Short mmCIF file of C-alpha atoms in Angstrom, two decimals:
data_model
loop_
_atom_site.label_atom_id
_atom_site.label_comp_id
_atom_site.label_asym_id
_atom_site.label_seq_id
_atom_site.Cartn_x
_atom_site.Cartn_y
_atom_site.Cartn_z
CA ARG B 27 -145.97 -184.35 6.43
CA ARG B 28 -144.60 -181.71 8.87
CA GLY B 29 -145.66 -182.63 12.11
CA ARG B 30 -143.92 -185.81 11.30
CA LYS B 31 -140.95 -183.67 10.76
CA LEU B 32 -140.86 -182.01 13.93
CA THR B 33 -142.32 -184.62 16.10
CA GLY B 34 -138.16 -186.36 14.77
CA GLU B 35 -136.48 -182.98 16.05
CA GLY B 36 -138.14 -182.34 18.11
CA ALA B 37 -137.59 -186.03 19.88
CA ARG B 38 -133.97 -185.73 18.99
CA TYR B 39 -133.74 -182.35 20.17
CA LEU B 40 -134.94 -183.44 23.64
CA TRP B 41 -132.33 -186.41 24.06
CA ASP B 42 -129.82 -184.28 23.32
CA VAL B 43 -130.36 -180.99 26.23
CA PRO B 44 -130.05 -183.20 29.75
CA GLY B 45 -127.73 -185.66 28.31
CA ASP B 46 -124.25 -185.59 27.21
CA GLY B 47 -123.93 -188.14 24.75
CA GLY B 48 -126.25 -187.18 22.65
CA ASP B 49 -123.98 -187.40 19.54
CA GLU B 50 -124.39 -191.15 19.32
CA GLY B 51 -128.03 -190.18 17.62
CA GLY B 52 -130.67 -189.98 18.41
CA GLU B 53 -132.83 -193.87 18.22
CA ASP B 54 -132.31 -196.55 20.38
CA ASP B 55 -132.61 -199.92 20.00
CA ALA B 56 -133.16 -202.86 22.19
CA SER B 57 -130.62 -203.96 22.74
CA SER B 58 -128.86 -201.23 25.14
CA PRO B 59 -130.51 -200.02 28.05
CA LEU B 60 -131.77 -196.48 27.47
CA GLU B 61 -130.41 -193.64 29.33
CA PRO B 62 -133.22 -191.99 31.93
CA TRP B 63 -132.59 -189.08 29.38
CA GLU B 64 -133.53 -190.89 25.81
CA THR B 65 -136.89 -190.78 24.64
CA GLY B 66 -137.08 -194.01 23.29
CA PHE B 67 -137.38 -192.86 19.42
CA HIS B 68 -137.45 -195.74 17.44
CA SER B 69 -137.53 -195.79 13.72
CA THR B 70 -137.10 -198.86 11.94
CA GLY B 71 -138.19 -198.90 8.90
CA GLY B 72 -142.16 -196.70 9.05
CA PHE B 73 -145.94 -198.08 10.10
CA LEU B 74 -147.47 -200.67 8.19
CA ALA B 75 -150.95 -200.97 8.24
CA PRO B 76 -151.99 -204.70 7.85
CA ALA B 77 -154.99 -205.41 5.93
CA PHE B 78 -157.64 -208.61 5.65
CA ALA B 79 -159.56 -209.21 2.55
CA GLY B 80 -162.98 -206.60 2.92
CA ASP B 81 -161.41 -204.15 6.15
CA ALA B 82 -161.75 -200.80 6.68
CA VAL B 83 -157.60 -200.78 5.83
CA ALA B 84 -158.56 -202.55 2.40
CA THR B 85 -160.70 -200.70 1.02
CA TRP B 86 -158.97 -197.30 2.63
CA SER B 87 -156.55 -194.96 1.18
CA PRO B 88 -154.21 -192.65 2.10
CA GLN B 89 -154.86 -188.19 2.10
CA PRO B 90 -153.14 -186.62 0.04
CA ASP B 91 -150.95 -184.77 2.64
CA SER B 92 -149.66 -186.95 4.69
CA GLY B 93 -146.17 -188.56 2.99
CA ARG B 94 -144.68 -190.79 1.51
CA SER B 95 -147.28 -194.20 1.58
CA TYR B 96 -147.01 -197.34 -0.52
CA TRP B 97 -149.58 -200.42 -1.32
CA LEU B 98 -147.95 -203.13 -0.90
CA ASP B 99 -148.77 -206.88 -1.60
CA ASP B 100 -149.58 -210.37 0.52
CA VAL B 101 -145.87 -211.47 -0.76
CA GLN B 102 -144.92 -207.62 0.40
CA VAL B 103 -145.93 -207.02 3.38
CA ARG B 104 -143.92 -209.86 4.86
CA GLU B 105 -140.88 -208.75 3.00
CA LEU B 106 -141.37 -205.58 5.60
CA GLU B 107 -142.99 -208.64 8.55
CA PRO B 108 -142.80 -211.98 8.44
CA ASN B 109 -144.99 -212.72 11.26
CA LEU B 110 -148.19 -211.57 10.56
CA HIS B 111 -150.92 -213.56 10.44
CA PRO B 112 -151.46 -215.81 6.84
CA ASP B 113 -154.82 -214.18 5.82
CA VAL B 114 -153.44 -210.56 5.26
CA VAL B 115 -153.84 -209.22 1.80
CA GLY B 116 -151.60 -206.44 1.51
CA GLY B 117 -150.84 -202.91 3.46
CA TRP B 118 -149.95 -199.53 4.09
CA TRP B 119 -146.70 -198.75 4.31
CA PHE B 120 -145.66 -195.32 5.36
CA PRO B 121 -141.39 -194.94 5.42
CA GLU B 122 -140.74 -191.70 7.03
CA ASP B 123 -142.84 -192.26 10.23
CA ALA B 124 -141.04 -193.22 13.96
CA SER B 125 -142.78 -193.64 17.73
CA VAL B 126 -141.43 -192.42 20.66
CA ASP B 127 -142.09 -193.55 24.41
CA ALA B 128 -144.77 -191.70 26.06
CA ARG B 129 -143.16 -192.23 29.15
CA ARG B 130 -139.99 -191.39 28.01
CA LEU B 131 -141.09 -188.53 26.15
CA THR B 132 -142.71 -186.85 29.06
CA CYS B 133 -139.88 -186.95 31.48
CA SER B 134 -137.57 -185.68 29.40
CA LEU B 135 -139.76 -182.32 27.76
CA ARG B 136 -140.41 -181.84 32.13
CA ALA B 137 -135.60 -182.20 32.15
CA ALA B 138 -135.84 -179.14 28.72
CA CYS B 139 -138.32 -177.22 30.11
CA ALA B 140 -136.64 -177.07 34.01
CA GLY B 141 -133.23 -176.38 32.23
CA ALA B 142 -134.92 -173.42 30.17
CA GLY B 143 -136.66 -171.73 32.82
CA VAL B 144 -139.76 -173.34 32.54
CA GLU B 145 -141.66 -172.36 35.84
CA LEU B 146 -143.98 -176.46 36.50
CA ARG B 147 -146.90 -176.65 38.85
CA PHE B 148 -148.78 -179.85 39.68
CA GLY B 149 -150.83 -180.68 41.65
CA PRO B 150 -154.71 -179.88 43.34
CA GLU B 151 -153.96 -176.91 43.97
CA ALA B 152 -152.65 -176.43 39.96
CA GLU B 153 -155.93 -177.04 39.38
CA VAL B 154 -156.56 -174.52 36.40
CA THR B 155 -160.59 -173.88 37.19
CA SER B 156 -161.69 -171.32 35.34
CA LEU B 157 -160.25 -168.97 32.23
CA GLU B 158 -159.45 -165.02 32.56
CA MET B 159 -161.09 -163.63 30.12
CA SER B 160 -160.81 -159.56 28.35
CA GLY B 161 -162.99 -158.81 25.24
CA GLY B 162 -163.59 -161.95 24.03
CA THR B 163 -159.49 -163.08 24.20
CA CYS B 164 -158.20 -165.18 27.57
CA THR B 165 -155.39 -163.04 29.65
CA GLY B 166 -154.58 -165.51 32.40
CA VAL B 167 -156.36 -168.48 34.00
CA HIS B 168 -157.96 -169.04 37.63
CA LEU B 169 -155.97 -171.73 39.94
CA ALA B 170 -157.67 -173.61 42.58
CA ASP B 171 -155.73 -171.88 44.83
CA GLY B 172 -157.08 -168.74 44.20
CA ARG B 173 -153.72 -167.78 42.74
CA THR B 174 -154.35 -165.88 38.54
CA TYR B 175 -151.12 -166.21 37.23
CA LYS B 176 -151.78 -163.63 33.69
CA ALA B 177 -150.72 -164.45 29.83
CA ARG B 178 -149.94 -163.01 26.50
CA ALA B 179 -151.07 -166.45 25.46
CA VAL B 180 -152.57 -169.45 27.29
CA VAL B 181 -152.92 -172.86 25.63
CA VAL B 182 -155.89 -175.08 26.85
CA ALA B 183 -154.74 -178.85 26.51
CA ASN B 184 -156.87 -180.55 29.26
CA GLY B 185 -158.50 -183.05 26.72
CA SER B 186 -161.53 -184.48 27.71
CA TRP B 187 -161.55 -181.88 30.53
CA MET B 188 -161.73 -178.74 28.12
CA ARG B 189 -165.09 -178.24 28.66
CA GLU B 190 -165.31 -177.56 31.86
CA LEU B 191 -163.47 -175.07 30.90
CA LEU B 192 -164.65 -174.15 27.44
CA PRO B 193 -167.85 -174.62 25.56
CA LEU B 194 -166.91 -176.96 23.74
CA PRO B 195 -168.23 -181.01 22.33
CA VAL B 196 -165.19 -182.51 23.78
CA THR B 197 -166.35 -186.37 24.87
CA PRO B 198 -163.73 -188.92 26.66
CA HIS B 199 -163.02 -191.96 24.90
CA LYS B 200 -161.96 -193.97 27.11
CA GLY B 201 -158.41 -197.13 26.03
CA GLN B 202 -157.35 -200.15 27.29
CA SER B 203 -154.25 -201.48 26.69
CA PHE B 204 -151.12 -203.63 27.40
CA SER B 205 -147.49 -204.30 26.97
CA LEU B 206 -145.46 -207.76 25.90
CA ARG B 207 -142.27 -208.50 26.65
CA MET B 208 -139.84 -209.59 24.19
CA PRO B 209 -137.55 -213.20 25.74
CA GLU B 210 -134.04 -211.46 26.11
CA GLY B 211 -130.93 -212.68 24.59
CA GLY B 212 -133.39 -214.88 22.06
CA GLY B 213 -131.03 -213.65 19.27
CA GLY B 214 -131.92 -213.24 15.27
CA ALA B 215 -134.81 -211.24 14.50
CA PRO B 216 -137.25 -208.66 15.98
CA MET B 217 -141.19 -210.47 15.58
CA LEU B 218 -141.80 -206.78 14.64
CA SER B 219 -140.01 -204.52 13.55
CA ARG B 220 -142.52 -201.83 12.72
CA VAL B 221 -145.85 -200.02 14.01
CA LEU B 222 -148.66 -201.25 12.92
CA PHE B 223 -151.50 -200.06 12.53
CA ALA B 224 -154.83 -202.22 11.12
CA GLN B 225 -158.51 -201.22 11.53
CA ASP B 226 -159.60 -203.27 15.05
CA THR B 227 -155.40 -202.30 17.41
CA TYR B 228 -151.98 -201.48 16.87
CA ILE B 229 -149.00 -202.49 17.88
CA VAL B 230 -145.87 -200.71 18.93
CA PRO B 231 -142.01 -202.06 18.96
CA LYS B 232 -140.89 -199.82 21.48
CA ALA B 233 -136.97 -199.36 21.56
CA ASP B 234 -136.43 -201.34 25.17
CA GLY B 235 -137.82 -204.35 24.00
CA ARG B 236 -141.15 -203.71 25.11
CA ILE B 237 -144.38 -204.19 22.91
CA ILE B 238 -147.26 -201.94 22.97
CA VAL B 239 -150.92 -203.04 22.73
CA GLY B 240 -153.28 -201.18 21.84
CA ALA B 241 -156.38 -200.01 22.74
CA THR B 242 -160.27 -200.17 23.29
CA VAL B 243 -162.38 -197.50 21.89
CA GLU B 244 -165.39 -196.67 24.97
CA PRO B 245 -166.70 -193.09 24.18
CA GLY B 246 -167.89 -190.70 27.43
CA ARG B 247 -165.37 -192.63 29.97
CA TYR B 248 -162.96 -191.49 32.76
CA ASP B 249 -162.28 -193.94 34.84
CA GLY B 250 -158.74 -195.77 34.92
CA ASP B 251 -160.19 -199.72 35.13
CA VAL B 252 -158.49 -203.05 33.63
CA THR B 253 -161.42 -205.02 32.79
CA PRO B 254 -161.54 -208.83 31.54
CA GLU B 255 -163.84 -207.98 28.38
CA GLY B 256 -161.21 -204.55 27.45
CA LEU B 257 -158.53 -207.02 27.51
CA LEU B 258 -159.62 -210.22 25.44
CA HIS B 259 -160.46 -207.06 23.34
CA CYS B 260 -157.20 -206.22 22.77
CA LEU B 261 -155.72 -209.62 23.31
CA SER B 262 -157.83 -211.41 20.29
CA GLU B 263 -157.90 -208.68 18.36
CA ALA B 264 -153.04 -208.17 18.50
CA THR B 265 -152.89 -211.93 17.69
CA ARG B 266 -154.99 -212.29 14.62
CA LEU B 267 -152.98 -209.76 13.32
CA VAL B 268 -150.11 -211.55 14.62
CA PRO B 269 -150.31 -214.91 16.41
CA GLY B 270 -146.92 -214.70 17.57
CA LEU B 271 -147.46 -212.33 20.04
CA ALA B 272 -150.02 -215.02 21.66
CA GLU B 273 -146.12 -216.89 22.95
CA LEU B 274 -144.97 -213.45 25.06
CA PRO B 275 -145.19 -212.65 28.59
CA ILE B 276 -147.80 -209.75 29.79
CA GLU B 277 -145.39 -207.22 31.07
CA GLU B 278 -148.56 -204.23 31.89
CA THR B 279 -151.47 -203.52 31.95
CA TRP B 280 -153.19 -199.06 31.76
CA ALA B 281 -156.43 -197.61 30.56
CA GLY B 282 -156.65 -194.48 29.73
#
């Protein structure tokens, strides 16, 4: 719950830092282009976890400390999202959740860090090859170009590559995803307003009019290849949940 609150506050802070239009707020909509510094913070009624009869969502319940959540029946979920498949029997609604555009957030974070005087190092020569340890405490990092940076605190946040620096049982999980584009000038209500998390898919409407669909879960894979099998899985699960998505153009595909 605290993380949800901090995410919203952080997105708003980053939206304010680089530009001088922050008085208008941090929530964007697809009706106007996003400014370069905007994070795509999108809050239009929370997240919805739709359920089909007998699937994992239908038999699951949120943790007590996960924030406000409500079970909605089949009529109530369609009041929120009318384009759900007729076989959806209900779903969990999380009204406090929101989303951001990960790429825009990264760019805004980089700009905010630069504005605060943070030195950013990129490229193969800046790869951390090992940690400087003293008495069981990390006191710095060794880079590929031979330099060593000393620090009072070190945050290791390189995901599944963490096991190259620490003896941890971390396994990579590759995910393939794609984005769809809502038609411009269509008028009326959007096809989706809320983020959807179902048993085998997630569907995320973005502030700029895109809809992100994902994702495969492929253990032990590092490659960035997009495959027909992976796209077929994502497409079939997403259109099963929201059939109308089948008519939208695919804008981009990626894996990571």
